[in-house]
């Protein structure tokens, strides 16, 4: 079909024919970089490149961008299994800790005060005081464990009261006074460390002493509860080792069952929290071994002999 505009003939070509010719021309000519990008990425009506949902998910996973839950995509997906779940091991450790508190309450109701070890009871009070704080500030936060240790402080305090009253009634005032003097000195040292700790830490860090300053500034360093909570657990393990030949009739089956379970669960849990706590993991391996030793002796004496 031909039209005359002025003196120039113009041939009108149908739309399908035009698209066919354009497609053939594109196949013959190499694409420029802009053309290639335009072909590869579809564009919106305003010219902006569109992105598929899968592309956005891949980018979020690579860049750690927040997901719909408000957490980085890698975190939002959660651990791959229970073995890598801090929540699982934290709950298991908290339940074992509640077993220890329950053991103290059970012993207060059922057991004679002569079975109470003043050394172990005092250590457990310090230990639970520190771990109540640790469980509150560690990531992920473990409120179940924190409440467990607060309860244990109260329960062990009652055990200490019973033991002191029993020893006084039986004329062992010297032993009681010695224990109370040690407890007072320990409490005074603890308060002094809490008060003076930040100033001492700042001075060491600012002194630029290399490795010493780095250790002082560490997230789980000696100026944090992340360090002293596991150190208090070393005292429990040490107390167990020092009393390795304790008569089996003075071993609390409930208490040492709870301590053995606690050592087992926390040896893994300590490697999954933030900051990672290798000191806590190692001490729980030792606690598991020492408590299992006493537990085995108790079971053998009571049920196998």
Coordinates of C-alpha atoms in Angstrom, one line a residue:
X1 CA 0.0 0.0 0.0
X2 CA 1.5 3.3 -1.1
X3 CA 0.6 6.9 -0.1
X4 CA 1.7 10.2 -1.7
X5 CA 2.8 12.8 0.8
X6 CA 3.8 15.8 -1.1
X7 CA 5.8 14.3 -4.0
X8 CA 7.4 11.5 -1.9
X9 CA 5.9 8.0 -2.0
X10 CA 5.7 6.3 1.4
X11 CA 4.9 2.6 1.7
X12 CA 2.8 1.6 4.7
X13 CA 4.1 -1.6 6.2
X14 CA 1.9 -3.6 8.5
X15 CA 2.9 -3.9 12.3
X16 CA 3.6 -7.7 12.1
X17 CA 5.9 -7.2 9.2
X18 CA 7.8 -4.4 11.1
X19 CA 8.3 -6.6 14.2
X20 CA 9.6 -9.5 12.0
X21 CA 12.1 -7.3 10.2
X22 CA 13.3 -5.8 13.5
X23 CA 13.8 -9.3 15.0
X24 CA 15.8 -10.3 11.9
X25 CA 18.0 -7.2 12.2
X26 CA 18.8 -7.9 15.9
X27 CA 20.0 -11.4 15.0
X28 CA 22.5 -10.1 12.5
X29 CA 23.9 -7.2 14.6
X30 CA 26.0 -7.8 17.9
X31 CA 24.3 -6.5 21.0
X32 CA 25.9 -3.6 22.9
X33 CA 26.5 -3.9 26.7
X34 CA 23.4 -1.8 27.4
X35 CA 21.3 -3.8 25.0
X36 CA 22.5 -7.1 26.6
X37 CA 21.6 -5.8 30.1
X38 CA 18.2 -4.7 28.8
X39 CA 17.6 -8.1 27.3
X40 CA 18.8 -10.0 30.4
X41 CA 16.8 -8.0 32.9
X42 CA 13.2 -7.2 32.3
X43 CA 12.2 -3.6 33.0
X44 CA 9.2 -1.9 34.4
X45 CA 7.1 0.6 32.5
X46 CA 9.3 3.4 33.9
X47 CA 12.5 1.8 32.6
X48 CA 13.7 0.5 36.0
X49 CA 15.0 -3.1 36.0
X50 CA 12.8 -5.6 37.7
X51 CA 14.0 -8.2 40.1
X52 CA 12.6 -11.6 40.8
X53 CA 11.7 -12.7 44.3
X54 CA 14.3 -15.5 44.2
X55 CA 17.0 -12.9 43.2
X56 CA 16.1 -10.8 46.3
X57 CA 16.2 -13.8 48.6
X58 CA 19.6 -14.8 47.2
X59 CA 21.0 -11.3 47.7
X60 CA 19.6 -11.1 51.2
X61 CA 21.2 -14.4 52.2
X62 CA 24.6 -13.3 50.8
X63 CA 24.6 -9.8 52.2
X64 CA 23.0 -10.7 55.6
X65 CA 20.1 -8.3 54.9
X66 CA 17.2 -8.4 57.4
X67 CA 14.5 -10.8 56.6
X68 CA 10.8 -10.3 57.3
X69 CA 11.4 -11.3 61.0
X70 CA 13.8 -8.4 61.4
X71 CA 16.8 -10.7 61.8
X72 CA 19.6 -11.4 59.2
X73 CA 18.5 -14.0 56.7
X74 CA 21.1 -16.5 58.0
X75 CA 19.8 -16.1 61.5
X76 CA 16.2 -16.2 60.6
X77 CA 16.5 -19.6 59.0
X78 CA 17.7 -20.9 62.5
X79 CA 20.2 -23.7 63.3
X80 CA 20.4 -26.6 60.9
X81 CA 19.7 -29.1 63.7
X82 CA 19.3 -29.5 67.5
X83 CA 23.0 -30.1 67.8
X84 CA 23.7 -26.5 66.7
X85 CA 20.8 -25.0 68.6
X86 CA 21.8 -22.8 71.6
X87 CA 18.2 -22.7 72.6
X88 CA 17.9 -26.5 72.9
X89 CA 21.1 -26.9 74.9
X90 CA 20.3 -23.8 77.0
X91 CA 16.9 -25.2 77.9
X92 CA 18.3 -28.6 78.7
X93 CA 21.0 -27.0 80.9
X94 CA 18.4 -24.9 82.6
X95 CA 16.2 -28.0 83.4
X96 CA 19.3 -29.7 84.8
X97 CA 19.9 -26.6 86.9
X98 CA 16.3 -26.7 88.1
X99 CA 17.1 -30.3 89.1
X100 CA 20.0 -29.0 91.3
X101 CA 17.7 -26.5 92.9
X102 CA 15.1 -29.2 93.4
X103 CA 17.7 -31.5 94.9
X104 CA 18.5 -28.8 97.5
X105 CA 14.8 -28.4 98.3
X106 CA 14.4 -32.2 98.5
X107 CA 17.4 -32.6 100.8
X108 CA 16.0 -29.8 103.0
X109 CA 12.8 -31.8 103.5
X110 CA 14.1 -35.4 103.5
X111 CA 17.8 -35.5 104.4
X112 CA 19.5 -35.0 107.7
X113 CA 21.6 -31.8 108.0
X114 CA 24.7 -33.9 108.8
X115 CA 24.8 -34.8 105.0
X116 CA 25.2 -31.2 104.0
X117 CA 28.8 -30.2 102.9
X118 CA 29.5 -26.7 104.0
X119 CA 32.2 -26.3 101.5
X120 CA 30.1 -27.4 98.6
X121 CA 27.0 -25.4 99.7
X122 CA 29.1 -22.2 100.0
X123 CA 30.5 -22.8 96.5
X124 CA 27.1 -23.4 95.1
X125 CA 25.8 -20.1 96.5
X126 CA 28.6 -18.1 94.8
X127 CA 28.3 -20.2 91.6
X128 CA 24.5 -19.6 91.2
X129 CA 24.8 -15.9 92.0
X130 CA 27.3 -15.5 89.1
X131 CA 25.3 -17.7 86.7
X132 CA 22.1 -15.9 87.4
X133 CA 23.7 -12.8 86.0
X134 CA 25.5 -14.6 83.2
X135 CA 22.3 -16.2 82.0
X136 CA 20.6 -12.8 82.0
X137 CA 23.1 -11.1 79.7
X138 CA 24.4 -13.9 77.5
X139 CA 23.1 -14.1 73.9
X140 CA 20.6 -15.7 73.4
X141 CA 19.2 -14.7 76.8
X142 CA 18.3 -17.6 79.0
X143 CA 15.7 -16.4 81.5
X144 CA 14.8 -20.0 82.5
X145 CA 18.3 -20.6 83.6
X146 CA 18.6 -17.2 85.4
X147 CA 15.4 -17.9 87.4
X148 CA 16.8 -21.4 88.2
X149 CA 20.0 -20.0 89.7
X150 CA 18.1 -17.3 91.8
X151 CA 16.0 -20.2 93.2
X152 CA 19.2 -22.2 93.9
X153 CA 20.7 -19.3 95.8
X154 CA 17.7 -19.3 98.1
X155 CA 17.7 -23.1 98.4
X156 CA 21.4 -23.4 99.1
X157 CA 21.2 -20.5 101.6
X158 CA 18.6 -22.6 103.5
X159 CA 20.8 -25.6 103.4
X160 CA 23.7 -23.5 104.8
X161 CA 21.4 -22.4 107.7
X162 CA 20.5 -25.9 108.5
X163 CA 24.1 -27.1 108.5
X164 CA 25.3 -24.3 110.7
X165 CA 22.5 -24.8 113.2
X166 CA 23.2 -28.6 113.3
X167 CA 26.9 -28.1 113.9
X168 CA 26.3 -25.5 116.6
X169 CA 23.9 -27.9 118.4
X170 CA 26.6 -30.5 118.3
X171 CA 29.4 -28.3 119.7
X172 CA 31.3 -27.6 116.5
X173 CA 31.5 -23.9 116.9
X174 CA 35.1 -23.6 115.8
X175 CA 34.3 -25.3 112.4
X176 CA 31.3 -23.0 112.0
X177 CA 33.3 -19.8 112.8
X178 CA 36.0 -20.9 110.3
X179 CA 33.5 -21.4 107.5
X180 CA 31.8 -18.0 108.3
X181 CA 35.1 -16.2 108.3
X182 CA 36.0 -17.6 104.9
X183 CA 32.5 -16.7 103.5
X184 CA 32.9 -13.1 104.8
X185 CA 36.3 -12.8 103.2
X186 CA 35.0 -14.1 99.9
X187 CA 32.1 -11.7 99.9
X188 CA 34.3 -8.8 100.7
X189 CA 36.7 -9.7 97.9
X190 CA 33.8 -10.0 95.5
X191 CA 32.4 -6.6 96.3
X192 CA 35.8 -5.0 95.9
X193 CA 36.3 -6.6 92.5
X194 CA 32.9 -5.3 91.3
X195 CA 33.5 -1.8 92.5
X196 CA 37.1 -1.4 91.4
X197 CA 36.9 -3.7 88.3
X198 CA 35.9 -1.1 85.6
X199 CA 38.6 1.4 86.7
X200 CA 41.3 -1.3 86.7
X201 CA 40.2 -2.7 83.3
X202 CA 40.2 0.8 81.7
X203 CA 43.7 1.5 83.0
X204 CA 45.1 -1.8 81.6
X205 CA 43.4 -1.4 78.2
X206 CA 44.6 2.2 77.8
X207 CA 48.2 1.2 78.8
X208 CA 48.5 -0.6 75.4
X209 CA 50.3 -3.7 76.9
X210 CA 49.7 -5.9 73.9
X211 CA 48.3 -9.3 74.7
X212 CA 47.5 -8.3 78.3
X213 CA 45.4 -5.3 77.2
X214 CA 43.7 -7.5 74.5
X215 CA 42.8 -10.0 77.2
X216 CA 41.5 -7.3 79.5
X217 CA 39.3 -5.9 76.8
X218 CA 37.9 -9.3 75.6
X219 CA 34.2 -9.9 75.7
X220 CA 34.7 -13.0 77.9
X221 CA 37.8 -11.6 79.6
X222 CA 38.7 -11.5 83.3
X223 CA 36.7 -8.3 83.9
X224 CA 33.4 -9.9 82.9
X225 CA 30.9 -12.3 84.4
X226 CA 31.5 -14.5 81.3
X227 CA 34.9 -15.3 82.9
X228 CA 34.0 -15.6 86.5
X229 CA 30.9 -17.7 86.2
X230 CA 32.8 -20.6 84.7
X231 CA 35.6 -20.0 87.3
X232 CA 33.1 -20.5 90.1
X233 CA 32.2 -23.8 88.4
X234 CA 35.9 -24.8 88.7
X235 CA 35.4 -24.4 92.4
X236 CA 32.6 -27.0 92.3
X237 CA 34.7 -29.4 90.3
X238 CA 37.6 -28.7 92.7
X239 CA 35.4 -29.4 95.7
X240 CA 34.4 -32.7 94.1
X241 CA 38.0 -33.7 93.4
X242 CA 39.1 -32.8 96.9
X243 CA 36.4 -34.9 98.4
X244 CA 36.9 -37.8 96.0
X245 CA 36.9 -40.3 98.8
X246 CA 34.0 -38.8 100.7
X247 CA 31.9 -41.5 102.4
X248 CA 29.0 -42.6 100.1
X249 CA 26.5 -42.3 102.9
X250 CA 27.2 -38.5 102.9
X251 CA 26.8 -38.1 99.1
X252 CA 23.4 -36.6 98.0
X253 CA 22.1 -38.7 95.1
X254 CA 19.8 -36.0 93.9
X255 CA 22.5 -33.3 94.0
X256 CA 25.1 -35.2 92.2
X257 CA 22.7 -36.4 89.6
X258 CA 21.8 -32.8 88.8
X259 CA 25.5 -31.8 88.7
X260 CA 26.4 -34.6 86.3
X261 CA 23.6 -33.6 83.9
X262 CA 24.5 -29.9 84.2
X263 CA 28.1 -30.7 83.2
X264 CA 27.0 -32.7 80.3
X265 CA 24.6 -30.2 78.8
X266 CA 26.8 -27.1 79.4
X267 CA 29.9 -28.5 77.8
X268 CA 28.1 -28.1 74.5
X269 CA 25.9 -25.1 75.3
X270 CA 29.0 -23.0 76.1
X271 CA 30.2 -23.3 72.5
X272 CA 26.9 -22.0 71.0
X273 CA 26.4 -18.8 72.9
X274 CA 27.7 -15.3 72.3
X275 CA 30.4 -14.7 73.3
X276 CA 31.7 -18.3 72.9
X277 CA 33.0 -19.5 76.2
X278 CA 35.7 -22.1 76.0
X279 CA 36.5 -21.8 79.7
X280 CA 32.9 -22.7 80.5
X281 CA 33.0 -25.6 78.2
X282 CA 36.2 -27.0 79.7
X283 CA 35.0 -26.7 83.2
X284 CA 31.8 -28.5 82.5
X285 CA 33.7 -31.4 81.0
X286 CA 35.6 -31.5 84.4
X287 CA 32.4 -31.1 86.3
X288 CA 30.8 -34.0 84.4
X289 CA 33.7 -36.2 85.2
X290 CA 34.0 -35.4 88.9
X291 CA 30.3 -35.5 89.6
X292 CA 29.8 -38.7 87.6
X293 CA 32.6 -40.3 89.7
X294 CA 30.7 -39.6 93.0
X295 CA 27.4 -40.5 91.5
X296 CA 28.7 -43.8 90.3
X297 CA 30.1 -44.5 93.8
X298 CA 26.8 -43.6 95.4
X299 CA 24.8 -45.8 93.0
X300 CA 27.2 -48.7 93.4
X301 CA 27.1 -48.5 97.3
X302 CA 23.3 -48.1 97.5
X303 CA 22.0 -50.3 94.7
X304 CA 24.7 -52.8 93.7
X305 CA 26.5 -53.8 96.8

